Short mmCIF file of C-alpha atoms and ligand atoms in Angstrom, two decimals:
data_model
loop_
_atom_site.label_atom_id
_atom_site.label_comp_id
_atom_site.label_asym_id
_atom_site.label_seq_id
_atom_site.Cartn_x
_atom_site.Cartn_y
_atom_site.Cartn_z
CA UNK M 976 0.00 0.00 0.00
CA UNK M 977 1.05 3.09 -1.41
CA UNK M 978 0.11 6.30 0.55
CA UNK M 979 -2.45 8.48 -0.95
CA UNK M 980 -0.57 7.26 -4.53
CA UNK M 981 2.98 9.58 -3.68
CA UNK M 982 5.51 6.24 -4.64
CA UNK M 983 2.98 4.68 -7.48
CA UNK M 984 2.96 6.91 -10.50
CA UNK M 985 -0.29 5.13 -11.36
CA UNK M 986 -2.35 6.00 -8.64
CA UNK M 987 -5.42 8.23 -9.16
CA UNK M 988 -4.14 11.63 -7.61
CA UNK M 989 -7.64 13.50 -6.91
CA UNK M 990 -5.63 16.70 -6.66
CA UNK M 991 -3.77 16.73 -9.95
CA UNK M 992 -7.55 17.62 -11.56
CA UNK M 993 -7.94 20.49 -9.06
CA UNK M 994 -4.89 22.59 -9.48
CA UNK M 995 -6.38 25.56 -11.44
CA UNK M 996 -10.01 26.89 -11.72
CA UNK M 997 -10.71 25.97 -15.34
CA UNK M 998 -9.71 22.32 -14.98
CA UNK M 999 -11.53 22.77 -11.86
CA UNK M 1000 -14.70 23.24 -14.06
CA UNK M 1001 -13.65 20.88 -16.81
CA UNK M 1002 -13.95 17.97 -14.34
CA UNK M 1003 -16.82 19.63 -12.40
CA UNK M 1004 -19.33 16.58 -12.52
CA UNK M 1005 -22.48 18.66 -12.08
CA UNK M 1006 -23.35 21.86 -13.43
CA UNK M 1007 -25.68 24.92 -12.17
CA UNK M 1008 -27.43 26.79 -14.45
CA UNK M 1009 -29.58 29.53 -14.94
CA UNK M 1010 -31.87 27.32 -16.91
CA UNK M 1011 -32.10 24.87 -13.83
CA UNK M 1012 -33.47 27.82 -11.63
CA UNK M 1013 -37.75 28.51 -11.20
CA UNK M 1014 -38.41 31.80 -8.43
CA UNK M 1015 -41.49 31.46 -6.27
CA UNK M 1016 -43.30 34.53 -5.61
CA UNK M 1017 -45.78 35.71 -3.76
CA UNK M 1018 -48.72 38.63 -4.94
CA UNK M 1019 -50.87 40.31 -2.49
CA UNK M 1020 -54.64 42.29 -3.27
CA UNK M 1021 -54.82 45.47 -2.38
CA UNK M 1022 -51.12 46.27 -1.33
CA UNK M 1023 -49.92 49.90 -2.48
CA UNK M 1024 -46.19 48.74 -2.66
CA UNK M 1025 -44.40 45.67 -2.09
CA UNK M 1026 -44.14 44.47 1.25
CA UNK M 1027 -41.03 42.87 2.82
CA UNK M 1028 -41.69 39.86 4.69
CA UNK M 1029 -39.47 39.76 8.20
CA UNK M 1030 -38.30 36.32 7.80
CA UNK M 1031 -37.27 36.35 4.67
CA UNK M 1032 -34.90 39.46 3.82
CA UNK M 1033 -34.76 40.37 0.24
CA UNK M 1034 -38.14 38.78 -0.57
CA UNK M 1035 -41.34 40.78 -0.84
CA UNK M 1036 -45.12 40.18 -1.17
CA UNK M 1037 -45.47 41.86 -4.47
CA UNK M 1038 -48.31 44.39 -6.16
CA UNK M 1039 -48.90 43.08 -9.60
CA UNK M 1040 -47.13 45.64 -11.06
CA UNK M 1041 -43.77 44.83 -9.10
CA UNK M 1042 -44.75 41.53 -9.88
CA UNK M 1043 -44.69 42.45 -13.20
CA UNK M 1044 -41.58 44.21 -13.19
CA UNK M 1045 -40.00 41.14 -11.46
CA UNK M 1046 -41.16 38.96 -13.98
CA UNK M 1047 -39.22 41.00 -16.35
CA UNK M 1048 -35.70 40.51 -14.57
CA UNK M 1049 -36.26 36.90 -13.94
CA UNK M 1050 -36.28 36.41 -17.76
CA UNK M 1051 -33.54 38.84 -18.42
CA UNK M 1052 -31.45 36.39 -15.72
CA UNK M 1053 -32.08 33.29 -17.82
CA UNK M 1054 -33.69 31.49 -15.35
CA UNK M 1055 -36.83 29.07 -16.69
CA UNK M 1056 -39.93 29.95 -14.55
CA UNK M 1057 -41.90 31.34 -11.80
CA UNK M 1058 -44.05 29.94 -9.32
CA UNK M 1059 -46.94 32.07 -8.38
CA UNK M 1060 -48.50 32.18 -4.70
CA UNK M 1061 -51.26 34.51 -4.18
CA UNK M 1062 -52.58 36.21 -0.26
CA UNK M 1063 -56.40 37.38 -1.43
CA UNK M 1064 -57.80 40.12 0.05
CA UNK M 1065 -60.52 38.01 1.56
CA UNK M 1066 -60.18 34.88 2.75
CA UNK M 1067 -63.09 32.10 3.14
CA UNK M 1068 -63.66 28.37 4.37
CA UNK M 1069 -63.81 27.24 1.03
CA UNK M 1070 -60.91 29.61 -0.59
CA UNK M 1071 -63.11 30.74 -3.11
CA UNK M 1072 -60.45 33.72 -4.53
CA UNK M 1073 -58.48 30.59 -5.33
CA UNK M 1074 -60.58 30.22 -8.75
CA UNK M 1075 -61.96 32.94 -8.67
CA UNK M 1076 -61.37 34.76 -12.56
CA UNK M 1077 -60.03 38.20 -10.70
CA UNK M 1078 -58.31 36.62 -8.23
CA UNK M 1079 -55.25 37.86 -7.13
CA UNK M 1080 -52.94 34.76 -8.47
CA UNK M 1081 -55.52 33.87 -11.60
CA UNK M 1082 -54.89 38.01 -12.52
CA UNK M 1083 -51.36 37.62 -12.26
CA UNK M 1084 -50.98 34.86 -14.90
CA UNK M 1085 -53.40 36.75 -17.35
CA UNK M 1086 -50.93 40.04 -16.62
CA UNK M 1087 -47.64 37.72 -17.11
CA UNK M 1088 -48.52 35.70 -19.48
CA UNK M 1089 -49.30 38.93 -21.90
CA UNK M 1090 -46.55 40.39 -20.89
CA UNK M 1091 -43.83 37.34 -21.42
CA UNK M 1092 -45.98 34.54 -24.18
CA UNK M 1093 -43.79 31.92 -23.67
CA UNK M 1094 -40.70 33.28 -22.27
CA UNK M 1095 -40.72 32.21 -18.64
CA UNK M 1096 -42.88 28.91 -17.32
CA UNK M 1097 -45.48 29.72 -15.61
CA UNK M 1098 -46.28 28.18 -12.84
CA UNK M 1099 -49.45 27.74 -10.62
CA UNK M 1100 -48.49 26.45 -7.37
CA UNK M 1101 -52.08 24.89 -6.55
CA UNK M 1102 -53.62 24.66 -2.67
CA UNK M 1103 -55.81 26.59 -0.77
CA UNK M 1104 -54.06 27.14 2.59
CA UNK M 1105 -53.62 31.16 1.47
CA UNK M 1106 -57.00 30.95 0.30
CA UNK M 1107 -58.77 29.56 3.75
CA UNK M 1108 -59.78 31.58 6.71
CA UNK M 1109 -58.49 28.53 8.58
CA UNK M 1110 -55.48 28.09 7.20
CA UNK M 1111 -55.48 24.64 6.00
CA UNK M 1112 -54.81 22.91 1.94
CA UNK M 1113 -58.08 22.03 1.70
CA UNK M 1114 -62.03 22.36 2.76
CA UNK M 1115 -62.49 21.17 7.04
CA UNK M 1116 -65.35 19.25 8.43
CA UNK M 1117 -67.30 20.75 11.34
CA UNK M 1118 -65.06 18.80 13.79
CA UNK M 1119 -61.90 20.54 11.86
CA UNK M 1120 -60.98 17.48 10.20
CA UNK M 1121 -59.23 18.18 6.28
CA UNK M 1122 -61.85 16.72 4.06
CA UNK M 1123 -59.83 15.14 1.39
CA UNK M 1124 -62.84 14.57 -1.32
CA UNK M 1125 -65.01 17.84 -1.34
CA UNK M 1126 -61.16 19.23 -1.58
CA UNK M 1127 -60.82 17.51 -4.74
CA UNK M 1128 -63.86 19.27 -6.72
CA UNK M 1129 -62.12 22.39 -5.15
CA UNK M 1130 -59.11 21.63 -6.86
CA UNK M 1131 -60.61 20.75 -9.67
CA UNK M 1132 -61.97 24.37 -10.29
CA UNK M 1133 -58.94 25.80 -9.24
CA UNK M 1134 -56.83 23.97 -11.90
CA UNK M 1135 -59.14 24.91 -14.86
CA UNK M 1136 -59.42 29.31 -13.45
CA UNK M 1137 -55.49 28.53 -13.53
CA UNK M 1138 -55.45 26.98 -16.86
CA UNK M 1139 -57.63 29.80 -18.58
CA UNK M 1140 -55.95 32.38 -16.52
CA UNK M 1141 -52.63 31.25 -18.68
CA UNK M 1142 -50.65 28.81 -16.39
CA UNK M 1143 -48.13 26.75 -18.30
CA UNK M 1144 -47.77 24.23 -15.61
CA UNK M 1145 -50.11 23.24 -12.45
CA UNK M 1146 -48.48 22.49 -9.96
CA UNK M 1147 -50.89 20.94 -6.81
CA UNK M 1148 -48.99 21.49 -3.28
CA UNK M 1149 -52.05 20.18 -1.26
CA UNK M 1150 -50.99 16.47 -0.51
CA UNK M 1151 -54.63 15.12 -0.38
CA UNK M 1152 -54.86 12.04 -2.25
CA UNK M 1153 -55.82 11.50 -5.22
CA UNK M 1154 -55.35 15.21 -6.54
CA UNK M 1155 -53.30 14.33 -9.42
CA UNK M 1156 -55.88 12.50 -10.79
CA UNK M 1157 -58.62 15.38 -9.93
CA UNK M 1158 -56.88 17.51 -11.40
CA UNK M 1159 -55.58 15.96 -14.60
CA UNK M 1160 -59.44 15.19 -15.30
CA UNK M 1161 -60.38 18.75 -15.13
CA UNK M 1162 -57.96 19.86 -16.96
CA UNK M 1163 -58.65 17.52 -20.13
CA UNK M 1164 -62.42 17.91 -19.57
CA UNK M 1165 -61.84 21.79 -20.10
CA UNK M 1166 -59.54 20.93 -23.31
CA UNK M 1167 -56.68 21.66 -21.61
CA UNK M 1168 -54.71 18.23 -22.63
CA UNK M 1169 -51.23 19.38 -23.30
CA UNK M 1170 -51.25 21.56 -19.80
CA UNK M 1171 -48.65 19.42 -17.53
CA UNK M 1172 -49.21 18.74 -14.17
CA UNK M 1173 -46.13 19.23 -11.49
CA UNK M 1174 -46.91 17.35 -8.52
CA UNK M 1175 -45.50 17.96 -5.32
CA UNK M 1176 -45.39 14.18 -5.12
CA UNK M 1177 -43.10 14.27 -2.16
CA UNK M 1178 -43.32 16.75 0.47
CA UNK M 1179 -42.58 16.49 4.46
CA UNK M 1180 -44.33 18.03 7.03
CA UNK M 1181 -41.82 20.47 7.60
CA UNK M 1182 -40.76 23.32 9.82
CA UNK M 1183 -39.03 24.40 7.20
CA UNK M 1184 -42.03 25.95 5.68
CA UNK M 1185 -41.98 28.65 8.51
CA UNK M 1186 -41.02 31.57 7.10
CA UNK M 1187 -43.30 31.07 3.85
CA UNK M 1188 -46.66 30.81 5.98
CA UNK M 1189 -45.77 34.62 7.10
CA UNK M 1190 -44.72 35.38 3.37
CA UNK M 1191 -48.07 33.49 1.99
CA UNK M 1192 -49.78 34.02 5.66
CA UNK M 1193 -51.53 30.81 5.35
CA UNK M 1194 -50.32 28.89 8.91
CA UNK M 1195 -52.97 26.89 10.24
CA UNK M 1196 -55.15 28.75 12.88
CA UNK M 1197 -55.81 25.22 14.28
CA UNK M 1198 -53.71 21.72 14.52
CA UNK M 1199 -50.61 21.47 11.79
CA UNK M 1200 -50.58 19.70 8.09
CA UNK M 1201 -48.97 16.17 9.65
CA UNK M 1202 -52.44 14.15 8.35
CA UNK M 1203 -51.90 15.21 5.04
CA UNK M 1204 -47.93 16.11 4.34
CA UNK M 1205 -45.50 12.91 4.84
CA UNK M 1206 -43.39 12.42 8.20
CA UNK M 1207 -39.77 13.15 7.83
CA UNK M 1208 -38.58 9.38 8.82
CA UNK M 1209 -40.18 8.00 6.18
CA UNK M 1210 -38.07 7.80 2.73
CA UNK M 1211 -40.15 4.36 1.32
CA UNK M 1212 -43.31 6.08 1.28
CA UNK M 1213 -41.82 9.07 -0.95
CA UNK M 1214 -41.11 6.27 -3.50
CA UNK M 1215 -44.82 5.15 -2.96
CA UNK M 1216 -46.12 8.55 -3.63
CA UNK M 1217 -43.82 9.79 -6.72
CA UNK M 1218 -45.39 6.11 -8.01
CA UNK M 1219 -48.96 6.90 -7.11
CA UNK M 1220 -48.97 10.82 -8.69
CA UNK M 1221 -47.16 9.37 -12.07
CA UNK M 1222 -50.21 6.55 -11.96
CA UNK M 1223 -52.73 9.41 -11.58
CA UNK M 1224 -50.98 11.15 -14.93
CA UNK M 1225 -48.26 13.44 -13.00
CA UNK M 1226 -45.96 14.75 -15.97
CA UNK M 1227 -43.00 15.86 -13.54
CA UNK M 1228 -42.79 15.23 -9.65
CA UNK M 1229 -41.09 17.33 -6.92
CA UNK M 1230 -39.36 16.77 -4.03
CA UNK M 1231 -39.98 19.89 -0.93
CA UNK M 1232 -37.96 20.69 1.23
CA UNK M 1233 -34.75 20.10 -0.64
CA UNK M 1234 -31.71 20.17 1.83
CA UNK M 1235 -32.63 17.98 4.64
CA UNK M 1236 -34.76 15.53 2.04
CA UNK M 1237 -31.40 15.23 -0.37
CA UNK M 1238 -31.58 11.21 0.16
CA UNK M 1239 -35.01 11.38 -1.14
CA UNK M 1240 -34.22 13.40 -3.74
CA UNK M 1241 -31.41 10.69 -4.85
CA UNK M 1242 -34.03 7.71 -4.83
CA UNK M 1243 -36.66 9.53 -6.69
CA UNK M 1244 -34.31 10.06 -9.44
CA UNK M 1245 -32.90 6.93 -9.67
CA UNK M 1246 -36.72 5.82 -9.91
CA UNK M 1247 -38.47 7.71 -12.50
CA UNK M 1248 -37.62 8.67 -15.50
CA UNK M 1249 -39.58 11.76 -15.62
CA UNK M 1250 -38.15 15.51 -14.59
CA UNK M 1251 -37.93 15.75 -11.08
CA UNK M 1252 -37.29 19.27 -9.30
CA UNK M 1253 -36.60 19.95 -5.68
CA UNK M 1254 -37.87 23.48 -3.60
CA UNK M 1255 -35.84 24.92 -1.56
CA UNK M 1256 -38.13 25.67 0.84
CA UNK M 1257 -38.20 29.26 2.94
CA UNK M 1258 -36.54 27.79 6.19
CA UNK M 1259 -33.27 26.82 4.25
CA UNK M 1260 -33.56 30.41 2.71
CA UNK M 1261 -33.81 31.56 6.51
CA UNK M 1262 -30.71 29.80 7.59
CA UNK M 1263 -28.25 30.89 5.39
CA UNK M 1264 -29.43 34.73 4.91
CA UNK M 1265 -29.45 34.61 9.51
CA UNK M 1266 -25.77 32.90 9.49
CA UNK M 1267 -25.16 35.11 6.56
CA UNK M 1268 -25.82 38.62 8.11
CA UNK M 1269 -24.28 37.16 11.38
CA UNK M 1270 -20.56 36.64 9.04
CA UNK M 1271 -20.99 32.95 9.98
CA UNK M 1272 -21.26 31.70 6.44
CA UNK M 1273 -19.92 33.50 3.04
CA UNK M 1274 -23.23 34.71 1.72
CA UNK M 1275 -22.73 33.52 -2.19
CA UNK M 1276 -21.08 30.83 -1.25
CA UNK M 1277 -23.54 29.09 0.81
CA UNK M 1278 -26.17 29.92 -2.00
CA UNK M 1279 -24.00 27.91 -4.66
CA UNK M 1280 -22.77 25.04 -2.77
CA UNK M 1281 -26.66 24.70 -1.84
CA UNK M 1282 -28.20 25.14 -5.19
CA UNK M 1283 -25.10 22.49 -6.16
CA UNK M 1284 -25.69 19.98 -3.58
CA UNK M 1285 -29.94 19.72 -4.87
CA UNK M 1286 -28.99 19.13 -8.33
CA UNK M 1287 -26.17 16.88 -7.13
CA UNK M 1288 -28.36 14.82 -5.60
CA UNK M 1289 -30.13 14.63 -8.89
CA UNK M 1290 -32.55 17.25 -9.11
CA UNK M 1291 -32.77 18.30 -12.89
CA UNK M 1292 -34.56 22.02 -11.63
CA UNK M 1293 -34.77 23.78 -8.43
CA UNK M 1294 -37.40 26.19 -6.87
CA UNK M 1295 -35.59 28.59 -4.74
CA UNK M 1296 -35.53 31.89 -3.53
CA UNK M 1297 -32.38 32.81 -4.82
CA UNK M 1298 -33.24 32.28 -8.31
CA UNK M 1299 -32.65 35.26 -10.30
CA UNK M 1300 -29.89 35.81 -7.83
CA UNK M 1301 -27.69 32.78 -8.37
CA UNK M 1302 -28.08 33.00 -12.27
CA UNK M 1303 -26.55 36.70 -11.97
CA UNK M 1304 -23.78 34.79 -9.46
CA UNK M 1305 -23.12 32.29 -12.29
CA UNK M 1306 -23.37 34.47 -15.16
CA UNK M 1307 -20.56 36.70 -13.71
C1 PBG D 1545 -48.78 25.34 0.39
C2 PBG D 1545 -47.31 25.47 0.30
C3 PBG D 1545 -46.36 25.61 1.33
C4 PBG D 1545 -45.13 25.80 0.72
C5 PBG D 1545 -45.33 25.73 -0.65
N1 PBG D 1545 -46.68 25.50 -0.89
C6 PBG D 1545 -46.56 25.72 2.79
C7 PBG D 1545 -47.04 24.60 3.57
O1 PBG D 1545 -47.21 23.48 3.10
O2 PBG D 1545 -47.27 24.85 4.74
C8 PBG D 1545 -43.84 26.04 1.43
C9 PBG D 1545 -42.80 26.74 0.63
C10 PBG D 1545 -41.69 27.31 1.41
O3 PBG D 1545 -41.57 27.12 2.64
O4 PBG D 1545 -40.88 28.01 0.80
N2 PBG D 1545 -49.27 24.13 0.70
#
C-alpha cells in the first residue's frame, strides 16, 4: 500500500484535476445553471407597494405591477420559470379567490402571461391554505378534520381558473390524495390536454415551511398539516407517492424541502424517469441569509454550494428563492 498514490505513478491523484479553476470546471461533474433555476413569488390584493416579509430578507409580497416588473428581470437572468403564490384580500372556508377569474394569483398569470408569451414557465403552485380563513390545503369538516374529497372538486376548479388564466404548468402542493388524478381530469375535460401537471409528489411536514406561511400568511389557525404532508422518517413512502402521482398522470414530480430531504431526492431520481425538481423551501432560505448577516457563512457561497448539492443529488430544476440571484452569481 502506497500512501495516498505519492511512490505509485499510477495512482489516481484527486488533486492533480484540481490545481487551477478551469480544470476545476472541466472535471466539475455537475453543473448549475440559470436554466435549472424557477423563483417562487408571492402577490398580495390590495397592497400599495411591495411588502417585505421579516423572515425572509430580500423577498417581498409583491403588487402586480412589481410583480410584473420582477417577472421582467427573472427572464432577463435566464432562469426558466416562476411559481406564483397569491394572499387574497378576503379569505373564506372554502378559498373561493383561489378560482376565482379576478383573483389575485388567476390576474397575475393573465398580466404575465401577456406580458412574457412563452418566455418564462409559468407556474401555478395549486392549494388553498392562502385561500382559507383557517389556514389549511383544503375544505375542514365541522369537527376541523381536512376533508380530502369535497377538496378535490375544489381543486378541480382551481386547476381549470389557472389553466384559462394562462398557467403553463399546475403544480398541486395540497398532498390530499388522489389530486393528481382530480386535477388531470379537469384539466382535459376543459380541453386543456397538453397543460402538464407538477406534482409535489413528495413533500414532508416540515418546519421548514416557517417563514413562507408569514410570506403566503396561510399557517394553520388550528392543529398542523402532519395528516396530510408525509413524516420526515419516512423515505419508502416518498417512493410510494412519486409512483402513485405518475399513476394518476403526474408529468414531472417534486421533491420539498430540498436540503434535509437530499436522500429522497437521490431515490426519486434513480426511480423515475420523468423531470424531477426539488424546492428549496423558505426555512433553508432563513438559515443561510441569519448565518449570513451574522458573518458565519460567506453569503454567495452558501447559496452555490446549496443550489449544487440539490442538483447533485439529482434534481434536474430547483425552486428557490435565490433564483434570479444565483443565475446573476453564475453568469458573472
Ligand atoms: C402550500 C405550500 C407551502 C409551501 C409551498 N406550498 C406551505 C405549507 O405546506 O405549509 C412552502 C414553501 C416554502 O416554505 O418556501 N401548501
Amino acid at each position: 500500500m502506497t500512501s495516498a498514490g505519492g511512490a505509485n505513478p499510477g495512482f489516481a491523484r484527486g488533486r492533480r484535476l484540481r490545481s487551477t479553476p478551469a480544470l476545476r470546471r472541466l472535471t466539475a461533474q455537475t453543473r448549475l445553471s440559470p436554466a435549472d433555476l424557477v423563483l417562487p413569488v408571492f402577490v398580495k390584493e390590495g397592497l400599495d407597494s411591495p411588502q417585505p416579509i421579516g423572515s425572509m430578507p430580500g423577498v417581498v409580497q409583491h403588487t402586480q405591477d412589481s410583480l410584473r416588473k420582477a417577472a421582467h428581470e427573472a427572464a432577463e437572468a435566464g432562469i426558466s420559470g416562476l411559481i406564483l403564490f397569491g394572499i387574497p384580500a378576503d379569505k373564506d372556508p372554502l378559498g373561493t379567490q383561489a378560482d376565482a377569474a379576478d383573483g389575485v394569483v388567476n390576474v397575475a398569470l393573465q398580466q404575465l402571461r401577456a406580458d412574457l408569451g412563452d418566455e418564462l414557465v409559468l407556474m401555478a403552485d395549486l392549494c388553498l391554505c392562502e385561500y382559507t380563513d383557517h389556514g389549511h390545503c383544503g375544505v375542514v369538516t365541522p369537527a376541523g378534520v381536512v376533508d380530502n374529497d369535497p377538496t378535490l372538486d375544489r381543486y378541480a376548479a382551481v386547476a381549470l381558473a389557472q389553466a384559462q388564466a394562462g398557467a403553463h404548468v399546475i403544480a398541486p402542493s395540497g398532498m390530499m390524495d388522489g389530486q393528481v388524478a382530480a386535477i388531470r381530469r379537469a384539466l382535459d375535460g376543459g380541453g386543456y390536454t397538453e397543460l402538464p401537471v407538477l406534482a409535489y409528489a413528495a413533500k414532508y411536514a416540515s418546519c421548514f415551511y416557517g417563514p413562507f406561511r408569514e410570506a403566503a400568511e396561510g399557517a394553520p389557525q388550528f392543529g398542523d398539516r402532519s395528516t396530510y404532508q408525509m413524516d420526515p422518517p419516512n423515505a419508502d413512502e416518498a417512493l410510494r407517492e412519486v409512483a402513485q402521482d405518475l399513476a394518476e398522470g403526474a408529468d414531472a414530480v417534486m421533491v420539498k424541502p430540498a436540503l434535509a430531504y437530499l436522500d429522497i431526492i437521490a431515490r426519486v431520481a434513480d426511480e423515475v424517469r420523468v423531470p424531477v425538481s426539488a424546492y428549496q423551501v423558505s426555512g433553508e432560505y432563513a438559515m443561510v441569509e441569519a448565518a449570513a448577516a451574522h458573518g458565519w457563512v460567506d453569503r454567495e457561497r452558501a447559496i452555490l454550494e446549496t443550489l449544487t448539492a440539490i442538483r447533485r443529488a439529482g434534481a434536474g430544476s430547483v425552486l428557490t428563492y435565490w433564483a434570479v440571484e444565483a443565475a446573476r452569481l453564475l453568469r458573472r
